[in-house]
mmCIF file of C-alpha atoms in Angstrom:
data_model
loop_
_atom_site.group_PDB
_atom_site.id
_atom_site.type_symbol
_atom_site.label_atom_id
_atom_site.label_comp_id
_atom_site.label_asym_id
_atom_site.label_seq_id
_atom_site.Cartn_x
_atom_site.Cartn_y
_atom_site.Cartn_z
ATOM 1 C CA MET A 1 -0.048 -0.081 -0.321
ATOM 2 C CA ASP A 2 1.289 3.487 -0.811
ATOM 3 C CA ASN A 3 -0.987 6.188 -0.510
ATOM 4 C CA ARG A 4 1.354 8.976 -1.868
ATOM 5 C CA ARG A 5 0.019 11.280 -5.180
ATOM 6 C CA ILE A 6 0.796 10.409 -8.845
ATOM 7 C CA GLY A 7 1.760 13.513 -10.581
ATOM 8 C CA LEU A 8 0.875 14.307 -14.159
ATOM 9 C CA PHE A 9 2.102 17.176 -16.500
ATOM 10 C CA ASP A 10 0.938 18.552 -19.687
ATOM 11 C CA SER A 11 1.558 21.736 -21.882
ATOM 12 C CA GLY A 12 -2.027 22.651 -20.923
ATOM 13 C CA LEU A 13 -5.162 20.565 -21.042
ATOM 14 C CA GLY A 14 -4.610 17.552 -23.037
ATOM 15 C CA GLY A 15 -2.715 15.572 -20.340
ATOM 16 C CA LEU A 16 -6.534 15.880 -18.498
ATOM 17 C CA THR A 17 -7.475 12.910 -20.837
ATOM 18 C CA VAL A 18 -4.612 10.781 -19.347
ATOM 19 C CA MET A 19 -5.748 11.912 -16.297
ATOM 20 C CA LYS A 20 -9.592 10.982 -16.854
ATOM 21 C CA GLU A 21 -8.447 7.043 -17.627
ATOM 22 C CA LEU A 22 -6.229 7.064 -14.487
ATOM 23 C CA MET A 23 -9.370 8.283 -12.132
ATOM 24 C CA ARG A 24 -11.738 5.751 -14.013
ATOM 25 C CA LEU A 25 -9.330 2.679 -13.835
ATOM 26 C CA LEU A 26 -7.886 3.732 -10.140
ATOM 27 C CA PRO A 27 -10.280 5.377 -8.162
ATOM 28 C CA SER A 28 -8.412 5.421 -5.041
ATOM 29 C CA GLU A 29 -5.581 7.116 -6.482
ATOM 30 C CA SER A 30 -4.546 10.848 -5.762
ATOM 31 C CA ILE A 31 -3.688 12.897 -8.532
ATOM 32 C CA VAL A 32 -1.970 16.220 -8.796
ATOM 33 C CA TYR A 33 -1.858 17.883 -12.141
ATOM 34 C CA PHE A 34 0.040 20.406 -13.664
ATOM 35 C CA GLY A 35 -0.932 22.216 -16.877
ATOM 36 C CA ASP A 36 1.635 24.802 -18.273
ATOM 37 C CA THR A 37 -1.002 26.889 -19.736
ATOM 38 C CA GLY A 38 0.960 30.063 -19.943
ATOM 39 C CA ARG A 39 3.801 28.525 -22.404
ATOM 40 C CA ILE A 40 1.764 26.189 -24.414
ATOM 41 C CA PRO A 41 2.066 24.891 -26.998
ATOM 42 C CA TYR A 42 5.131 22.819 -26.280
ATOM 43 C CA GLY A 43 5.116 20.887 -30.104
ATOM 44 C CA SER A 44 6.336 23.899 -31.996
ATOM 45 C CA LYS A 45 9.236 24.549 -29.687
ATOM 46 C CA SER A 46 12.900 23.651 -29.994
ATOM 47 C CA VAL A 47 14.320 20.449 -28.025
ATOM 48 C CA ASP A 48 16.283 22.626 -25.855
ATOM 49 C CA THR A 49 12.926 24.786 -25.060
ATOM 50 C CA ILE A 50 11.045 21.687 -24.600
ATOM 51 C CA LEU A 51 13.386 20.074 -22.310
ATOM 52 C CA LYS A 52 13.915 23.492 -20.243
ATOM 53 C CA TYR A 53 9.991 23.411 -19.917
ATOM 54 C CA THR A 54 9.807 19.496 -18.791
ATOM 55 C CA LYS A 55 12.298 20.136 -16.210
ATOM 56 C CA SER A 56 10.484 22.996 -14.546
ATOM 57 C CA ASP A 57 7.391 21.037 -14.579
ATOM 58 C CA ILE A 58 8.984 18.272 -12.966
ATOM 59 C CA ARG A 59 10.928 20.442 -10.389
ATOM 60 C CA PHE A 60 7.341 21.850 -9.368
ATOM 61 C CA LEU A 61 5.809 18.463 -9.109
ATOM 62 C CA GLN A 62 8.745 17.327 -7.134
ATOM 63 C CA ASP A 63 7.336 19.764 -4.158
ATOM 64 C CA PHE A 64 4.641 16.952 -3.545
ATOM 65 C CA ASP A 65 5.103 13.639 -1.990
ATOM 66 C CA LEU A 66 4.624 11.615 -5.148
ATOM 67 C CA LYS A 67 5.311 7.574 -5.995
ATOM 68 C CA MET A 68 5.334 8.221 -9.571
ATOM 69 C CA MET A 69 5.427 10.983 -12.199
ATOM 70 C CA VAL A 70 3.868 10.911 -15.815
ATOM 71 C CA ALA A 71 4.211 13.195 -18.636
ATOM 72 C CA ALA A 72 1.101 13.281 -19.666
ATOM 73 C CA CYS A 73 2.282 15.268 -23.005
ATOM 74 C CA GLY A 74 3.226 13.384 -26.099
ATOM 75 C CA THR A 75 6.063 16.131 -26.823
ATOM 76 C CA ALA A 76 7.619 15.842 -23.655
ATOM 77 C CA SER A 77 7.376 12.520 -23.913
ATOM 78 C CA SER A 78 8.882 11.738 -27.106
ATOM 79 C CA THR A 79 11.681 14.908 -26.747
ATOM 80 C CA ALA A 80 12.450 15.549 -23.489
ATOM 81 C CA LEU A 81 12.325 12.003 -21.655
ATOM 82 C CA PRO A 82 14.703 10.154 -23.307
ATOM 83 C CA LEU A 83 17.350 12.976 -22.387
ATOM 84 C CA LEU A 84 16.258 12.817 -18.695
ATOM 85 C CA LYS A 85 16.269 8.864 -18.121
ATOM 86 C CA GLY A 86 17.569 8.095 -14.757
ATOM 87 C CA GLN A 87 17.867 11.648 -13.227
ATOM 88 C CA TYR A 88 14.849 10.905 -10.777
ATOM 89 C CA ASP A 89 14.369 9.069 -7.779
ATOM 90 C CA VAL A 90 10.670 8.814 -8.294
ATOM 91 C CA PRO A 91 9.666 6.708 -11.592
ATOM 92 C CA LEU A 92 9.157 8.925 -14.476
ATOM 93 C CA LEU A 93 6.721 7.480 -17.378
ATOM 94 C CA GLY A 94 5.730 8.754 -20.968
ATOM 95 C CA VAL A 95 2.762 8.024 -23.075
ATOM 96 C CA ILE A 96 4.896 6.993 -26.123
ATOM 97 C CA GLU A 97 5.576 3.260 -25.613
ATOM 98 C CA PRO A 98 2.226 2.362 -24.231
ATOM 99 C CA ALA A 99 0.479 3.733 -27.271
ATOM 100 C CA ALA A 100 2.988 1.758 -29.642
ATOM 101 C CA LYS A 101 2.678 -1.353 -28.121
ATOM 102 C CA ALA A 102 -1.168 -0.993 -28.308
ATOM 103 C CA ALA A 103 -1.344 0.075 -31.821
ATOM 104 C CA ALA A 104 1.494 -2.958 -33.249
ATOM 105 C CA GLY A 105 -0.969 -5.522 -31.387
ATOM 106 C CA VAL A 106 -4.139 -3.751 -33.242
ATOM 107 C CA THR A 107 -2.987 -3.379 -36.557
ATOM 108 C CA LYS A 108 -4.567 -6.217 -39.025
ATOM 109 C CA ASN A 109 -2.705 -4.704 -42.208
ATOM 110 C CA GLY A 110 0.581 -3.356 -40.960
ATOM 111 C CA CYS A 111 -0.071 -0.121 -41.889
ATOM 112 C CA VAL A 112 -0.270 2.442 -38.609
ATOM 113 C CA GLY A 113 -0.858 6.096 -38.643
ATOM 114 C CA VAL A 114 0.454 8.682 -35.899
ATOM 115 C CA ILE A 115 -0.485 12.193 -35.428
ATOM 116 C CA GLY A 116 1.283 14.474 -33.217
ATOM 117 C CA THR A 117 2.635 17.800 -32.787
ATOM 118 C CA ALA A 118 5.708 18.828 -34.746
ATOM 119 C CA GLY A 119 7.931 18.101 -32.175
ATOM 120 C CA THR A 120 6.587 14.742 -31.499
ATOM 121 C CA ILE A 121 6.676 13.874 -35.322
ATOM 122 C CA ALA A 122 10.103 15.348 -35.514
ATOM 123 C CA SER A 123 11.403 13.324 -32.867
ATOM 124 C CA GLY A 124 10.906 9.814 -34.560
ATOM 125 C CA ALA A 125 9.664 7.994 -31.551
ATOM 126 C CA TYR A 126 6.687 6.250 -32.426
ATOM 127 C CA LYS A 127 8.316 5.353 -35.527
ATOM 128 C CA ARG A 128 11.297 3.915 -33.933
ATOM 129 C CA LEU A 129 9.114 1.902 -31.292
ATOM 130 C CA LEU A 130 6.889 0.677 -33.689
ATOM 131 C CA ALA A 131 9.852 -0.919 -36.054
ATOM 132 C CA GLY A 132 11.463 -2.125 -32.849
ATOM 133 C CA ILE A 133 8.407 -4.016 -31.955
ATOM 134 C CA ASN A 134 7.632 -5.227 -35.473
ATOM 135 C CA PRO A 135 9.891 -4.419 -38.486
ATOM 136 C CA ASP A 136 7.460 -4.911 -40.970
ATOM 137 C CA ILE A 137 4.721 -2.493 -39.630
ATOM 138 C CA GLN A 138 4.933 0.757 -42.141
ATOM 139 C CA THR A 139 4.498 4.035 -40.094
ATOM 140 C CA VAL A 140 2.757 7.137 -41.938
ATOM 141 C CA ASP A 141 3.314 10.099 -39.433
ATOM 142 C CA VAL A 142 1.650 13.376 -39.831
ATOM 143 C CA ALA A 143 2.405 16.651 -37.807
ATOM 144 C CA CYS A 144 -0.754 18.385 -36.804
ATOM 145 C CA PRO A 145 0.094 21.551 -35.029
ATOM 146 C CA LEU A 146 -3.623 23.046 -35.549
ATOM 147 C CA PHE A 147 -5.524 20.647 -33.347
ATOM 148 C CA VAL A 148 -4.078 21.738 -30.165
ATOM 149 C CA HIS A 149 -5.352 25.174 -30.969
ATOM 150 C CA LEU A 150 -8.544 23.858 -31.882
ATOM 151 C CA VAL A 151 -9.028 21.760 -28.539
ATOM 152 C CA GLU A 152 -7.653 24.422 -26.167
ATOM 153 C CA ASN A 153 -10.121 27.103 -27.623
ATOM 154 C CA GLY A 154 -13.202 25.115 -27.594
ATOM 155 C CA PHE A 155 -13.545 23.971 -31.264
ATOM 156 C CA ALA A 156 -13.187 20.327 -31.438
ATOM 157 C CA GLU A 157 -16.656 19.628 -32.662
ATOM 158 C CA LYS A 158 -16.974 22.630 -34.869
ATOM 159 C CA ASN A 159 -17.027 22.664 -38.974
ATOM 160 C CA VAL A 160 -13.237 24.007 -38.764
ATOM 161 C CA ALA A 161 -12.141 21.385 -37.111
ATOM 162 C CA LYS A 162 -13.425 18.919 -39.859
ATOM 163 C CA GLU A 163 -11.757 20.998 -42.407
ATOM 164 C CA VAL A 164 -8.667 20.991 -40.879
ATOM 165 C CA ALA A 165 -8.740 17.442 -40.329
ATOM 166 C CA GLU A 166 -9.494 16.638 -43.704
ATOM 167 C CA GLU A 167 -6.251 18.225 -44.818
ATOM 168 C CA TYR A 168 -4.282 16.567 -41.962
ATOM 169 C CA LEU A 169 -5.278 13.380 -42.451
ATOM 170 C CA GLU A 170 -5.325 12.919 -46.287
ATOM 171 C CA PRO A 171 -1.918 10.992 -46.233
ATOM 172 C CA ILE A 172 -2.905 8.387 -43.596
ATOM 173 C CA LYS A 173 -6.351 7.846 -45.434
ATOM 174 C CA LYS A 174 -4.257 7.615 -48.690
ATOM 175 C CA ALA A 175 -1.880 5.019 -47.068
ATOM 176 C CA GLY A 176 -4.848 2.732 -46.405
ATOM 177 C CA ALA A 177 -3.690 2.874 -42.446
ATOM 178 C CA ASP A 178 -6.060 0.588 -40.068
ATOM 179 C CA THR A 179 -4.993 2.085 -36.795
ATOM 180 C CA LEU A 180 -4.117 5.422 -35.983
ATOM 181 C CA ILE A 181 -2.254 6.900 -32.801
ATOM 182 C CA LEU A 182 -3.681 9.927 -31.514
ATOM 183 C CA GLY A 183 -0.022 10.981 -30.755
ATOM 184 C CA CYS A 184 -0.927 14.154 -28.563
ATOM 185 C CA THR A 185 -2.732 13.944 -25.301
ATOM 186 C CA HIS A 186 -5.155 16.628 -26.867
ATOM 187 C CA TYR A 187 -6.224 14.567 -29.789
ATOM 188 C CA PRO A 188 -8.655 12.302 -27.918
ATOM 189 C CA LEU A 189 -11.315 14.956 -27.947
ATOM 190 C CA LEU A 190 -11.066 15.054 -31.516
ATOM 191 C CA ARG A 191 -12.201 11.535 -32.168
ATOM 192 C CA LYS A 192 -15.477 12.183 -33.716
ATOM 193 C CA VAL A 193 -14.149 14.579 -36.239
ATOM 194 C CA ILE A 194 -11.413 11.895 -36.786
ATOM 195 C CA THR A 195 -13.937 9.033 -37.321
ATOM 196 C CA GLU A 196 -15.537 11.052 -39.764
ATOM 197 C CA VAL A 197 -13.083 11.860 -41.910
ATOM 198 C CA LEU A 198 -11.238 8.520 -41.710
ATOM 199 C CA GLY A 199 -14.184 6.010 -41.172
ATOM 200 C CA ASP A 200 -15.186 3.830 -38.243
ATOM 201 C CA LYS A 201 -13.250 1.017 -39.404
ATOM 202 C CA VAL A 202 -9.818 2.472 -38.635
ATOM 203 C CA THR A 203 -9.130 1.935 -34.999
ATOM 204 C CA LEU A 204 -7.817 5.022 -33.064
ATOM 205 C CA ILE A 205 -5.481 4.476 -29.943
ATOM 206 C CA ASN A 206 -6.049 6.694 -27.124
ATOM 207 C CA PRO A 207 -2.617 7.087 -25.136
ATOM 208 C CA GLY A 208 -4.453 7.607 -21.886
ATOM 209 C CA VAL A 209 -6.002 4.273 -21.706
ATOM 210 C CA TYR A 210 -3.025 2.429 -22.284
ATOM 211 C CA VAL A 211 -0.695 4.661 -19.948
ATOM 212 C CA ALA A 212 -3.655 4.226 -17.012
ATOM 213 C CA GLU A 213 -3.190 0.086 -17.859
ATOM 214 C CA GLU A 214 0.712 0.659 -17.528
ATOM 215 C CA ILE A 215 0.635 2.496 -14.169
ATOM 216 C CA LYS A 216 -1.891 0.427 -12.782
ATOM 217 C CA ALA A 217 0.334 -2.931 -13.680
ATOM 218 C CA ARG A 218 3.493 -1.262 -12.044
ATOM 219 C CA LEU A 219 1.878 -0.002 -8.806
ATOM 220 C CA THR A 220 0.092 -3.590 -8.620
ATOM 221 C CA GLU A 221 3.453 -5.485 -8.944
ATOM 222 C CA ALA A 222 4.864 -2.831 -6.787
ATOM 223 C CA ASP A 223 2.345 -3.211 -4.118
ATOM 224 C CA GLN A 224 1.875 0.482 -4.431
ATOM 225 C CA LEU A 225 -1.497 0.635 -4.824
ATOM 226 C CA ALA A 226 -3.677 3.354 -2.719
ATOM 227 C CA GLU A 227 -5.965 2.113 -0.215
ATOM 228 C CA VAL A 228 -7.279 5.730 0.969
ATOM 229 C CA PRO A 229 -6.820 8.909 -1.036
ATOM 230 C CA TYR A 230 -6.343 12.240 -0.045
ATOM 231 C CA ASP A 231 -8.995 14.637 1.690
ATOM 232 C CA GLU A 232 -8.504 16.805 -1.558
ATOM 233 C CA GLN A 233 -8.245 13.708 -3.757
ATOM 234 C CA TYR A 234 -7.505 15.736 -6.903
ATOM 235 C CA SER A 235 -5.516 18.868 -7.564
ATOM 236 C CA PHE A 236 -4.856 21.246 -10.580
ATOM 237 C CA TYR A 237 -2.119 23.785 -10.902
ATOM 238 C CA VAL A 238 -1.517 25.992 -13.778
ATOM 239 C CA SER A 239 0.728 28.365 -15.131
ATOM 240 C CA ASP A 240 -1.796 31.042 -16.526
ATOM 241 C CA ASP A 241 -5.125 32.041 -15.446
ATOM 242 C CA PRO A 242 -7.112 29.192 -14.183
ATOM 243 C CA ALA A 243 -10.607 30.233 -15.861
ATOM 244 C CA GLY A 244 -10.104 28.885 -19.346
ATOM 245 C CA PHE A 245 -8.854 25.637 -17.951
ATOM 246 C CA VAL A 246 -11.620 25.330 -15.568
ATOM 247 C CA ARG A 247 -14.214 25.953 -17.826
ATOM 248 C CA LEU A 248 -12.792 23.190 -20.616
ATOM 249 C CA GLY A 249 -10.945 20.971 -18.082
ATOM 250 C CA SER A 250 -14.322 20.306 -16.264
ATOM 251 C CA VAL A 251 -15.738 19.493 -19.848
ATOM 252 C CA PHE A 252 -12.623 16.846 -20.687
ATOM 253 C CA LEU A 253 -12.801 15.247 -17.069
ATOM 254 C CA GLU A 254 -16.931 15.129 -16.774
ATOM 255 C CA ARG A 255 -16.855 16.720 -13.363
ATOM 256 C CA PRO A 256 -16.460 20.117 -12.015
ATOM 257 C CA ILE A 257 -13.018 21.189 -11.143
ATOM 258 C CA SER A 258 -14.035 24.859 -10.173
ATOM 259 C CA GLY A 259 -12.276 25.693 -6.890
ATOM 260 C CA LEU A 260 -9.442 23.074 -7.308
ATOM 261 C CA ALA A 261 -7.268 24.825 -10.041
ATOM 262 C CA LYS A 262 -4.684 27.230 -8.793
ATOM 263 C CA GLN A 263 -2.101 29.501 -10.556
ATOM 264 C CA VAL A 264 1.669 28.778 -9.719
ATOM 265 C CA ASP A 265 4.635 31.174 -11.088
ATOM 266 C CA ILE A 266 6.205 28.212 -13.187
ATOM 267 C CA GLU A 267 9.625 30.439 -14.012
ATOM 268 C CA GLN A 268 10.454 29.855 -10.308
ATOM 269 C CA PHE A 269 11.067 26.177 -11.270
ATOM 270 C CA THR A 270 12.772 27.136 -14.491
ATOM 271 C CA GLU A 271 16.975 27.287 -14.774
#
């Protein structure tokens, strides 16, 4: 038994899709979430900047008594985490490997699409992992930078989202991929639009589902599952005005978070 918290961080709201799955699968766990809303997006930044931001996010979360940290951000997971491996006492997980393993296990025709931020796609992380799992898998990856802005601004189900999706997803469609990794944690909010464009025969891989399963497996094996949550089971911190985060975040999680989100000066934790 280990009642310490799990810490999650993301560039903004997207990591809430991971948190939602954790809350569903591990209802006794306490979670602290940090969304770097003042510096979003990460995906268009340089490797050095993504690394700097990721390190400051981790440094902030280290102020809490955590048993595990999760980079609930595709860009941070693919770009920064490989450079930070082994530097922290608390286990640090990303979203890339669980999603890649799931996609490799699901695809029937061996063609897997990957969509993500420019940073995630440029890293080649998914392509390398999929090739390592099965060299016969053909990977078609596409950067979709506007998707994050559409989600963060509440346009995930508007006509403009479908128009952008049709443009971005054309290479995936043309290649005949039967599986698509939603390689940014914002993208599950675009599931409806993506399915409309690609059709319901394409299996969409939501990293949050498989990250939550991985966390449960690790905590179970280490006998670290919580029995009793904190009085404030879920807490949220952001680096910009919490108002927008609270409004959209409540939709993402399907539960109110008003009054639970606090603003923090993340620059205090930045080298």
